[in-house]
């Protein structure tokens, strides 16, 4: 192994190989940092982040997402860049990364750099390479845009600490929700080496925030917080397990985001499930919906799922599902209900709830007002009253009735073929069976005790 | 019955002057309308022409800031910049609603009032369009290192987006040219930016700018195009979602859509 393979390769080829290799990492957010330009160099950061383009899969292109090198000494079963795969290998030099980043940035293509890497030699050496690159970018090129750095699990804590003062966000990938899954699919990675840097970053952020007198221009440690990601559907964990892990990461490690990545089978390894229906996108979608409920809506994981019901309903979103199981709490009166209760109404989001709470100070709200304010009543109207009245008096607050109505107004999913709404009529094949194929595969696998290939 | 219609110039100053005059002439907001620019004439209404006076407009702005705060003023000024025939009336009625004391709490949160809601919607529309430009604007390097961006927004947002880029690229010479609204922002390196309204000849030069792209520009554009292709996951292909987030009307000026669709 070594860098010599990359010699003689053009920048174009390198970029293609190394962005292709990095694409399975989900985190492409540029949010969390607010920084104005200092008038000396180039760049600024916006709190909400900016997406500059969208790829053909509908995912945003916000950062220049690349690996420093796709050479790797590890052999993780799910990864395209594992040691045993025969794929073209390439490595950037720090200058090349800096040039690409600054040239892309000044044309407003990107919001910053996302730098990850395969493990070259050993984790600490690789982390050192990443640090060198980012140091050059920040100090020599005076780049003040957004930088997201991956922590290589197992790298020396000092290397991680130094890098943290240059990056906006850092992330360590949890990869798989349970330790068993990790040891089966990623034999070189250990839970311990993943959680240790996560804790290190958390403590660093805490210290940087609680600095008694932050002097002007003091470097801040990972100001945009840290994130992580889990692969969904490669191992037989239930949604409940995954969501519980996410919840504890938010609570105990103070993470900004947990990303879920629907498993894409790139290696056809015997340890991995076959996914004939494509990546489990619906499951990923449900997890993101639930993740939002945890972070912004005051839900807890055990309210949404339980040991008895470990997976999400494929037909209803988690919030509607929860509301239907707790119909005794509804309907709520829009003009009086506290903000927290409004948030729990299916169809009312954070923005709508805020608008309602503010607008009702200066007048009684009716359904007409709600509509005009942009509150979507399609689902919400089953669960709210205005001035003591439902929108349609014929609505009965009972589970079967509302479930039927909610299923009638089809949920808009962010995937679902390219606008094709017709399908072959079949007496035996249920539409929903296809959607839950991932879950079916998982259950079969669990049932057979791992025989499944 | 006795409706009064104030006609004014189709600019923010014109509308604010009309608001001032509506109060100076002691007209009742319920029976008064402000009409900016040309519109259909109404029967049974008195028409009064308002001459734009920047000093009077300033006074209205100062009153709005004083009574309703900077945030409400921002929303109102964004609404005034929108291309919408009803904006004059909406702003006038919203200000009148605020001054009458009908709306408790901050003005722009009183969404039960129709005029406030309209101002809110216009302001949100402008913010969205400006945000989209900040996302999708693409600079191209000309010979000599000047950055040039051609944009085609549906609203006149050049003045709203340029501060973002001036803060981000203080050491760059750049031009943002809105060919639809015939307005351009010029930022000389290290200096303050300014707006120009290009004449026919300059506008034509803007159209032909692609002949003057530098050599490095071609390389970078190709690199970015390839990056956009290789960063998409084939198994998750979803054109509909892409188009929802990046509507077709923005793609005309975007580097990655220059020659082919990104796949």
XYZ file of C-alpha atoms in Angstrom:
716
model
C 0.000 0.000 0.000
C 1.067 3.559 -0.268
C 0.486 6.814 -1.950
C 2.373 5.854 -5.104
C -0.728 4.385 -6.753
C -2.206 7.847 -6.946
C 0.822 9.338 -8.663
C 0.169 10.392 -12.232
C -3.556 10.535 -11.721
C -5.292 13.727 -12.748
C -7.233 15.850 -10.298
C -10.377 15.022 -12.234
C -9.945 11.273 -11.764
C -9.063 11.676 -8.122
C -12.114 13.802 -7.442
C -14.355 11.276 -9.141
C -12.949 8.338 -7.195
C -12.821 10.066 -3.839
C -16.206 11.769 -4.009
C -17.753 8.528 -5.198
C -16.162 6.800 -2.224
C -17.451 9.398 0.236
C -21.012 9.575 -1.004
C -22.450 6.966 1.350
C -21.822 9.248 4.298
C -25.049 11.111 4.919
C -23.990 14.186 6.847
C -23.863 17.050 4.408
C -25.170 19.784 6.630
C -23.503 23.144 6.935
C -25.529 24.330 9.902
C -24.749 25.240 13.476
C -22.048 27.876 13.008
C -22.642 31.583 12.650
C -19.614 33.533 11.586
C -19.174 36.685 9.591
C -16.231 37.195 7.311
C -13.298 39.001 8.915
C -12.510 40.988 5.760
C -9.088 39.336 5.461
C -9.726 35.984 3.886
C -12.680 34.273 2.364
C -15.778 32.774 3.812
C -18.485 32.983 6.400
C -20.933 30.595 7.993
C -24.690 30.815 8.313
C -26.482 29.319 11.295
C -29.107 27.485 9.285
C -26.665 26.219 6.682
C -27.041 26.589 2.930
C -27.659 23.871 0.357
C -26.074 24.837 -2.929
C -27.273 22.106 -5.185
C -29.120 18.804 -5.209
C -27.879 15.587 -6.737
C -30.046 13.262 -8.808
C -30.947 11.320 -5.657
C -32.460 14.490 -4.178
C -29.828 14.775 -1.457
C -28.335 18.190 -0.973
C -24.850 19.168 -2.033
C -23.752 21.569 0.618
C -20.176 20.582 1.268
C -17.412 19.268 -0.925
C -17.753 15.725 0.393
C -14.591 13.781 -0.247
C -12.281 11.234 1.270
C -8.681 12.270 1.681
C -7.764 8.769 0.565
C -9.792 5.666 -0.137
C -6.958 3.354 0.766
C -7.900 1.532 3.912
C -6.372 -1.057 6.187
C -9.789 -1.988 7.596
C -12.107 -4.573 6.123
C -15.641 -3.532 7.067
C -18.144 -5.752 5.289
C -20.511 -2.978 4.181
C -17.883 -0.547 2.906
C -16.926 -0.056 -0.724
C -13.392 0.900 0.246
C -12.587 -2.128 2.375
C -9.178 -3.643 2.022
C -10.381 -6.765 0.220
C -12.194 -4.856 -2.555
C -10.418 -4.318 -5.830
C -11.389 -0.713 -6.530
C -9.243 2.082 -7.986
C -7.419 3.795 -5.139
C -6.442 7.444 -4.976
C -5.222 10.042 -2.510
C -5.325 13.798 -2.534
C -2.471 15.970 -1.449
C -3.327 18.717 1.080
C -2.713 21.346 -1.636
C -5.202 19.710 -3.951
C -7.900 19.638 -1.291
C -7.259 23.293 -0.445
C -7.348 24.370 -4.062
C -10.534 22.465 -4.816
C -12.245 23.810 -1.726
C -11.343 27.450 -2.250
C -11.979 27.433 -5.993
C -15.357 25.730 -5.556
C -16.200 28.005 -2.667
C -15.527 31.272 -4.449
C -17.822 30.200 -7.281
C -20.573 29.579 -4.725
C -20.716 25.871 -5.546
C -20.323 24.761 -1.956
C -20.592 25.910 1.631
C -17.385 24.279 2.780
C -15.469 21.052 3.085
C -16.462 17.642 4.393
C -13.269 15.698 4.896
C -13.257 12.039 5.715
C -10.749 9.337 4.941
C -9.983 5.675 4.718
C -7.483 4.502 7.299
C -3.986 4.866 5.909
C -1.262 3.120 7.991
C -3.068 3.686 11.306
C -5.811 5.944 12.674
C -3.496 8.499 14.273
C -1.432 8.915 11.120
C -4.599 9.405 9.076
C -6.002 11.919 11.559
C -2.679 13.755 11.282
C -3.073 13.972 7.498
C -6.572 15.378 7.875
C -5.328 17.881 10.440
C -2.506 19.009 8.163
C -4.918 19.561 5.322
C -7.410 21.529 7.341
C -4.637 23.527 9.019
C -3.324 24.547 5.620
C -6.809 25.489 4.474
C -7.544 27.606 7.525
C -4.150 29.260 7.980
C -2.526 29.496 4.570
C -5.625 29.885 2.437
C -7.426 31.856 5.149
C -10.601 29.900 4.568
C -13.385 30.783 6.999
C -16.147 28.672 5.511
C -17.625 25.560 7.046
C -15.485 22.505 7.725
C -16.859 19.139 8.767
C -14.196 16.636 9.802
C -14.522 12.956 10.435
C -12.798 11.547 13.458
C -10.995 8.349 12.644
C -11.934 5.970 15.464
C -8.899 4.961 17.447
C -6.886 8.093 16.648
C -4.794 9.692 19.366
C -6.953 12.032 21.535
C -4.480 14.874 21.069
C -4.871 14.715 17.286
C -8.633 14.884 17.677
C -8.376 17.785 20.106
C -6.151 19.823 17.780
C -8.404 19.181 14.817
C -11.410 20.277 16.854
C -10.136 23.833 17.025
C -10.113 24.088 13.227
C -13.349 22.312 12.344
C -16.907 23.561 12.705
C -18.371 20.148 13.147
C -16.849 16.770 13.844
C -18.419 13.378 13.626
C -17.595 9.838 14.593
C -19.714 7.250 12.873
C -21.422 4.779 15.146
C -22.018 2.727 11.954
C -24.214 0.072 13.561
C -26.584 0.504 16.483
C -25.387 -2.463 18.521
C -21.977 -3.747 19.528
C -22.768 -7.235 18.159
C -23.596 -5.827 14.747
C -20.405 -3.819 14.767
C -18.184 -6.757 15.659
C -19.822 -8.868 12.963
C -19.631 -6.399 10.097
C -16.745 -4.144 11.096
C -14.252 -6.419 12.831
C -11.593 -3.691 13.091
C -13.830 -1.181 14.823
C -14.881 -1.329 18.438
C -17.663 0.391 20.299
C -15.105 1.727 22.750
C -12.944 3.450 20.114
C -16.052 5.101 18.695
C -17.576 6.331 21.926
C -14.268 7.554 23.418
C -13.683 10.346 20.852
C -17.375 11.194 21.008
C -17.043 11.817 24.738
C -13.805 13.710 24.149
C -15.492 16.072 21.720
C -18.468 16.503 24.020
C -16.195 17.497 26.891
C -14.208 19.806 24.632
C -17.354 21.593 23.495
C -18.494 21.950 27.094
C -15.171 23.433 28.146
C -15.069 25.807 25.201
C -18.608 27.009 25.951
C -17.955 27.510 29.656
C -14.765 29.481 29.153
C -15.048 32.146 31.913
C -13.809 35.082 29.831
C -13.699 34.199 26.155
C -11.260 36.664 24.694
C -11.842 37.953 21.204
C -10.679 35.634 18.494
C -10.229 32.691 20.837
C -10.469 29.510 18.813
C -13.695 27.698 19.556
C -13.827 23.969 19.821
C -16.237 22.325 17.330
C -18.716 25.246 17.465
C -21.341 23.480 15.343
C -21.390 20.394 17.554
C -20.934 16.775 16.604
C -23.008 14.294 14.695
C -22.937 10.595 13.936
C -24.571 8.136 11.605
C -26.022 4.656 11.717
C -26.553 2.247 8.852
C -30.145 1.060 8.689
C -31.056 -2.387 7.468
C -27.673 -4.115 7.353
C -28.203 -5.833 10.698
C -31.443 -7.097 12.262
C -31.951 -4.381 14.900
C -35.490 -3.138 15.394
C -36.566 0.467 14.981
C -37.075 0.638 18.734
C -33.450 -0.324 19.387
C -32.194 2.208 16.861
C -34.346 5.013 18.205
C -33.336 4.248 21.779
C -29.689 4.420 20.804
C -30.326 7.762 19.090
C -32.154 9.085 22.130
C -29.352 8.168 24.478
C -26.821 9.734 22.116
C -28.765 12.997 22.216
C -29.124 12.897 25.973
C -25.810 11.494 27.110
C -23.440 12.701 24.427
C -25.106 15.987 23.537
C -25.091 15.241 19.811
C -26.465 17.762 17.358
C -27.655 15.206 14.851
C -27.904 11.457 14.406
C -28.112 10.488 10.755
C -29.684 7.315 9.435
C -28.384 5.822 6.256
C -30.509 3.292 4.410
C -28.180 0.436 3.673
C -27.036 0.198 0.071
C -25.539 -3.169 -0.687
C -22.395 -2.336 -2.641
C -20.379 -5.448 -1.840
C -22.819 -8.389 -2.053
C -21.106 -9.889 0.982
C -22.527 -13.099 2.445
C -22.872 -11.452 5.848
C -25.173 -8.791 4.444
C -28.869 -9.005 3.648
C -29.995 -8.914 0.033
C -32.333 -5.980 -0.552
C -34.234 -6.713 -3.733
C -36.542 -3.750 -3.197
C -33.654 -1.318 -3.082
C -32.423 0.494 0.041
C -34.977 0.594 2.923
C -35.952 4.177 2.229
C -39.327 4.096 3.981
C -37.740 2.810 7.160
C -35.087 5.510 6.995
C -37.827 8.084 6.451
C -39.805 6.906 9.479
C -36.668 7.055 11.612
C -35.993 10.622 10.564
C -39.598 11.535 11.345
C -39.233 10.004 14.788
C -35.852 11.677 15.244
C -37.507 15.058 14.714
C -40.172 14.112 17.230
C -37.433 13.431 19.766
C -35.549 16.645 19.160
C -38.219 19.261 18.535
C -41.546 17.860 19.691
C -40.756 16.638 23.185
C -41.429 12.976 22.497
C -39.559 10.115 24.129
C -38.570 6.932 22.314
C -40.713 4.709 24.545
C -43.798 6.755 23.744
C -43.422 5.985 20.061
C -42.316 2.370 20.188
C -42.007 -0.415 22.718
C -40.665 -3.952 23.053
C -44.073 -5.248 21.953
C -44.290 -2.883 18.989
C -40.647 -2.562 17.970
C -41.171 -1.248 14.426
C -42.861 1.775 12.945
C -46.174 1.562 11.194
C -45.486 1.575 7.478
C -48.760 3.261 6.642
C -48.833 6.070 9.167
C -46.195 8.506 10.263
C -45.020 8.073 13.876
C -46.876 11.096 15.197
C -50.240 10.125 13.678
C -49.651 6.616 14.913
C -49.034 7.889 18.433
C -52.073 10.169 18.318
C -54.340 7.305 17.264
C -53.177 5.249 20.205
C -53.800 8.177 22.554
C -57.116 9.469 21.320
C -58.245 10.206 24.874
C -56.028 13.315 24.752
C -57.856 14.713 21.713
C -59.391 16.892 20.415
C -57.480 19.882 21.747
C -58.755 23.451 21.656
C -56.507 25.563 19.456
C -57.277 28.774 21.305
C -56.280 27.448 24.710
C -54.003 24.418 24.389
C -50.429 24.951 25.551
C -47.664 25.003 22.941
C -46.414 21.548 23.946
C -49.849 20.040 23.352
C -50.254 21.745 19.984
C -46.943 20.242 18.928
C -48.372 16.785 19.472
C -51.223 17.270 17.012
C -50.543 15.391 13.738
C -50.143 17.918 10.955
C -49.093 20.800 13.182
C -45.385 21.420 13.182
C -43.109 23.746 15.092
C -43.735 26.712 12.809
C -47.507 26.307 12.782
C -47.619 25.872 16.547
C -45.533 29.018 17.046
C -47.726 31.010 14.694
C -50.867 29.826 16.456
C -49.544 30.695 19.898
C -48.552 34.182 18.760
C -51.581 34.943 16.650
C -54.127 33.937 19.281
C -52.883 36.725 21.540
C -54.561 39.272 19.314
C -57.780 37.470 18.524
C -59.734 34.232 18.609
C -58.669 31.813 15.926
C -61.083 30.045 13.634
C -60.402 27.312 11.089
C -60.455 30.037 8.433
C -57.605 31.831 10.210
C -55.633 28.623 10.588
C -55.929 27.933 6.879
C -54.880 31.452 6.006
C -51.896 31.251 8.335
C -50.675 28.209 6.479
C -51.576 25.535 9.032
C -52.296 22.398 7.029
C -55.590 20.968 8.230
C -55.626 17.806 6.135
C -54.675 15.643 9.089
C -54.858 18.163 11.921
C -58.602 18.768 11.698
C -59.419 15.402 13.241
C -57.586 16.368 16.386
C -58.391 20.023 17.029
C -61.328 22.259 17.784
C -61.682 25.992 17.237
C -64.041 27.621 19.685
C -65.207 24.198 20.806
C -66.177 23.030 17.320
C -64.604 20.530 14.967
C -64.123 21.545 11.352
C -66.633 18.925 10.212
C -69.285 17.999 12.777
C -69.574 14.560 11.177
C -66.101 13.533 12.361
C -66.146 10.932 15.106
C -63.219 10.802 17.476
C -62.695 7.074 17.314
C -59.699 5.120 16.183
C -61.121 3.138 13.275
C -62.843 6.117 11.744
C -59.851 8.435 11.879
C -57.409 5.745 10.776
C -59.512 5.163 7.679
C -59.642 8.876 6.946
C -55.904 9.354 7.461
C -55.119 6.469 5.143
C -57.386 8.002 2.544
C -55.443 11.232 2.282
C -52.239 9.683 1.072
C -49.082 10.700 2.843
C -46.598 12.448 0.601
C -43.401 10.516 0.800
C -40.185 12.029 -0.471
C -39.532 9.010 -2.677
C -42.061 6.833 -4.551
C -40.914 6.484 -8.160
C -40.670 9.388 -10.553
C -44.251 10.519 -10.565
C -45.576 7.200 -11.817
C -48.900 6.626 -10.118
C -50.248 3.624 -11.996
C -49.291 0.044 -11.279
C -50.093 -3.418 -12.500
C -53.229 -4.740 -10.896
C -52.617 -7.955 -9.024
C -54.811 -9.986 -6.748
C -52.005 -11.407 -4.671
C -49.298 -8.825 -4.488
C -50.087 -6.210 -1.910
C -48.646 -2.759 -2.516
C -47.578 -2.519 1.095
C -45.735 -5.767 1.014
C -43.190 -4.256 -1.348
C -42.703 -1.261 0.886
C -41.961 -3.392 3.893
C -39.729 -5.844 2.130
C -36.785 -4.657 4.209
C -38.702 -5.383 7.378
C -39.772 -8.731 5.991
C -36.219 -9.663 5.179
C -35.152 -8.617 8.644
C -37.848 -10.647 10.342
C -37.092 -13.704 8.266
C -33.468 -13.375 9.089
C -34.145 -12.998 12.809
C -36.509 -15.968 12.684
C -33.975 -18.241 11.051
C -31.292 -17.297 13.503
C -28.829 -15.842 11.050
C -29.027 -18.592 8.425
C -30.310 -16.153 5.880
C -27.997 -15.099 3.131
C -69.369 54.683 -0.671
C -66.903 57.516 -0.818
C -63.811 55.505 -1.534
C -60.620 57.394 -2.039
C -57.872 55.880 -4.122
C -54.390 57.294 -3.763
C -52.274 56.633 -6.804
C -48.542 56.794 -6.380
C -45.294 55.874 -8.039
C -44.588 52.128 -8.144
C -41.679 52.253 -5.680
C -41.216 51.771 -1.943
C -40.798 55.550 -1.495
C -43.926 56.205 -3.508
C -46.035 53.847 -1.400
C -44.668 55.165 1.894
C -45.350 58.734 0.771
C -48.928 57.735 -0.003
C -49.230 56.223 3.488
C -48.027 59.535 4.917
C -50.475 61.526 2.840
C -53.377 59.262 3.788
C -52.790 60.291 7.375
C -51.964 63.921 6.561
C -55.245 64.244 4.661
C -57.082 62.510 7.523
C -58.560 59.776 5.352
C -60.283 56.779 6.927
C -58.267 53.576 6.343
C -61.491 51.575 5.809
C -62.425 53.607 2.753
C -59.006 54.397 1.385
C -56.823 52.428 -0.985
C -53.305 52.868 -2.157
C -52.598 51.914 -5.723
C -49.015 51.765 -6.851
C -48.415 52.206 -10.549
C -50.959 51.579 -13.282
C -54.144 49.655 -12.562
C -57.758 49.448 -13.702
C -59.828 52.511 -12.894
C -62.779 52.232 -10.527
C -66.126 53.981 -10.774
C -67.507 55.748 -7.701
C -64.135 56.577 -6.237
C -62.139 59.750 -5.775
C -58.689 59.598 -7.214
C -55.861 61.608 -5.716
C -52.371 61.605 -7.080
C -49.483 61.471 -4.579
C -46.108 62.865 -5.593
C -43.197 60.879 -4.212
C -41.263 62.659 -1.494
C -38.357 60.778 0.062
C -38.478 62.910 3.230
C -42.088 61.923 3.922
C -41.319 58.275 3.209
C -38.477 58.481 5.741
C -40.913 59.761 8.321
C -43.240 56.812 7.829
C -40.298 54.427 8.065
C -39.172 56.091 11.298
C -42.682 55.797 12.739
C -42.906 52.118 11.819
C -39.549 51.388 13.433
C -40.448 53.433 16.497
C -43.884 51.907 17.004
C -43.463 48.339 15.772
C -39.738 47.667 15.912
C -36.970 46.803 13.494
C -38.290 43.331 12.734
C -41.668 44.599 11.586
C -39.885 47.195 9.482
C -37.792 44.506 7.860
C -40.906 42.544 6.925
C -42.600 45.664 5.592
C -39.617 46.734 3.544
C -39.249 43.230 2.090
C -42.960 43.294 1.219
C -42.482 46.675 -0.445
C -39.766 45.194 -2.647
C -42.061 42.452 -3.936
C -43.556 42.486 -7.379
C -47.206 42.473 -6.363
C -49.920 44.944 -7.263
C -51.565 44.677 -3.838
C -48.521 45.441 -1.758
C -49.221 49.162 -1.325
C -52.681 48.496 0.028
C -51.427 45.647 2.252
C -48.676 47.744 3.799
C -51.010 50.688 4.339
C -53.705 48.583 5.984
C -51.176 46.701 8.127
C -49.670 49.973 9.368
C -53.163 51.345 9.970
C -54.139 48.204 11.898
C -51.034 48.582 14.043
C -51.537 52.266 14.719
C -55.201 51.772 15.586
C -54.175 49.451 18.417
C -56.292 46.586 17.136
C -53.365 44.200 17.188
C -51.972 43.281 20.548
C -48.330 42.267 20.789
C -45.851 42.559 17.946
C -47.478 43.741 14.705
C -46.220 40.979 12.434
C -47.527 38.257 14.718
C -51.116 39.409 14.398
C -51.800 37.011 11.571
C -55.548 37.094 12.139
C -55.561 40.458 10.363
C -55.761 40.084 6.590
C -53.383 42.912 5.727
C -50.750 41.813 8.226
C -51.018 38.333 6.785
C -50.537 39.658 3.272
C -47.441 41.615 4.306
C -46.169 38.512 6.081
C -46.718 36.403 2.959
C -45.032 38.905 0.678
C -42.090 39.220 3.024
C -41.764 35.444 3.264
C -41.929 35.176 -0.512
C -39.108 37.709 -0.890
C -37.000 36.048 1.779
C -37.434 32.704 0.020
C -36.441 34.045 -3.361
C -33.405 35.792 -1.876
C -32.469 32.603 -0.052
C -32.788 30.610 -3.267
C -30.435 33.042 -4.990
C -27.903 32.711 -2.193
C -28.101 28.962 -2.699
C -28.147 28.712 -6.460
C -26.200 31.723 -7.725
C -23.042 30.638 -9.528
C -20.002 32.772 -10.098
C -17.839 32.268 -13.142
C -14.307 33.500 -13.328
C -13.477 35.827 -16.188
C -10.034 36.516 -17.584
C -8.334 38.659 -15.001
C -9.942 36.912 -12.037
C -13.187 38.883 -11.850
C -16.153 36.787 -10.744
C -19.334 37.197 -12.708
C -22.772 35.802 -11.871
C -25.844 36.062 -14.046
C -29.111 35.509 -12.207
C -32.749 35.326 -13.301
C -34.824 35.565 -10.122
C -38.567 36.136 -10.282
C -38.220 39.039 -7.847
C -35.790 41.901 -7.738
C -33.537 40.536 -4.998
C -30.075 41.631 -6.135
C -29.773 44.250 -3.415
C -30.902 41.719 -0.817
C -28.384 39.009 -1.657
C -25.290 41.090 -2.360
C -24.494 41.863 1.320
C -24.155 38.113 1.906
C -21.586 37.767 -0.863
C -19.801 40.999 0.022
C -19.287 39.649 3.538
C -18.192 36.269 2.252
C -15.805 37.405 -0.479
C -14.351 40.730 0.732
C -11.210 40.347 -1.378
C -12.881 39.414 -4.656
C -13.971 41.637 -7.518
C -17.414 40.410 -8.403
C -20.480 41.389 -10.371
C -23.974 40.002 -9.879
C -26.136 40.813 -12.872
C -29.891 40.281 -12.886
C -30.644 40.270 -16.602
C -34.395 40.068 -16.096
C -34.748 43.161 -13.929
C -31.806 44.950 -15.562
C -29.955 45.642 -12.378
C -26.464 44.671 -11.289
C -24.411 44.789 -8.122
C -20.706 45.550 -8.373
C -18.240 44.711 -5.621
C -14.676 45.979 -6.015
C -12.177 44.074 -3.849
C -11.893 45.526 -0.371
C -14.409 48.293 -1.013
C -18.119 48.854 -0.560
C -20.470 47.412 -3.171
C -22.927 49.418 -5.241
C -25.822 48.930 -7.633
C -25.894 49.877 -11.301
C -28.756 49.936 -13.779
C -27.007 48.824 -16.967
C -27.869 50.514 -20.261
C -28.551 48.494 -23.409
C -24.918 48.128 -24.373
C -23.774 46.915 -20.948
C -26.702 44.514 -20.738
C -25.648 43.046 -24.047
C -22.108 42.623 -22.788
C -23.485 40.743 -19.782
C -25.250 38.382 -22.161
C -22.033 37.634 -24.010
C -19.899 37.147 -20.899
C -19.481 33.413 -21.577
C -16.903 34.233 -24.261
C -14.623 35.677 -21.625
C -14.429 32.803 -19.142
C -10.905 32.057 -17.998
C -9.130 28.759 -18.640
C -9.302 27.792 -14.972
C -13.040 28.379 -15.058
C -13.568 25.650 -17.623
C -11.553 23.192 -15.554
C -13.370 23.995 -12.308
C -16.778 23.864 -13.949
C -15.992 20.434 -15.361
C -14.679 19.250 -11.980
C -17.845 20.395 -10.259
C -20.068 18.786 -12.870
C -18.292 15.482 -12.406
C -18.510 15.879 -8.634
C -22.265 16.398 -8.811
C -22.639 13.228 -10.832
C -20.387 11.036 -8.729
C -21.784 12.194 -5.392
C -25.306 10.997 -6.208
C -26.258 7.457 -5.170
C -27.649 5.543 -8.114
C -29.730 3.197 -5.968
C -31.579 6.179 -4.479
C -32.194 8.064 -7.696
C -35.120 10.430 -7.208
C -35.616 13.095 -9.862
C -38.870 14.277 -8.394
C -37.293 15.140 -5.077
C -34.398 16.843 -6.830
C -36.789 18.964 -8.825
C -38.863 19.812 -5.782
C -35.807 21.149 -3.990
C -34.134 22.672 -7.032
C -36.863 23.857 -9.417
C -36.098 23.941 -13.118
C -36.359 27.700 -13.418
C -33.133 28.202 -11.470
C -31.121 25.756 -13.513
C -30.623 28.004 -16.526
C -27.761 29.889 -14.908
C -26.263 27.072 -12.856
C -22.871 25.680 -13.776
C -23.684 22.032 -13.064
C -26.624 22.097 -15.488
C -24.699 23.818 -18.282
C -24.478 20.945 -20.661
C -26.237 17.909 -19.311
C -28.580 16.958 -16.555
C -26.688 15.810 -13.502
C -27.296 12.139 -13.017
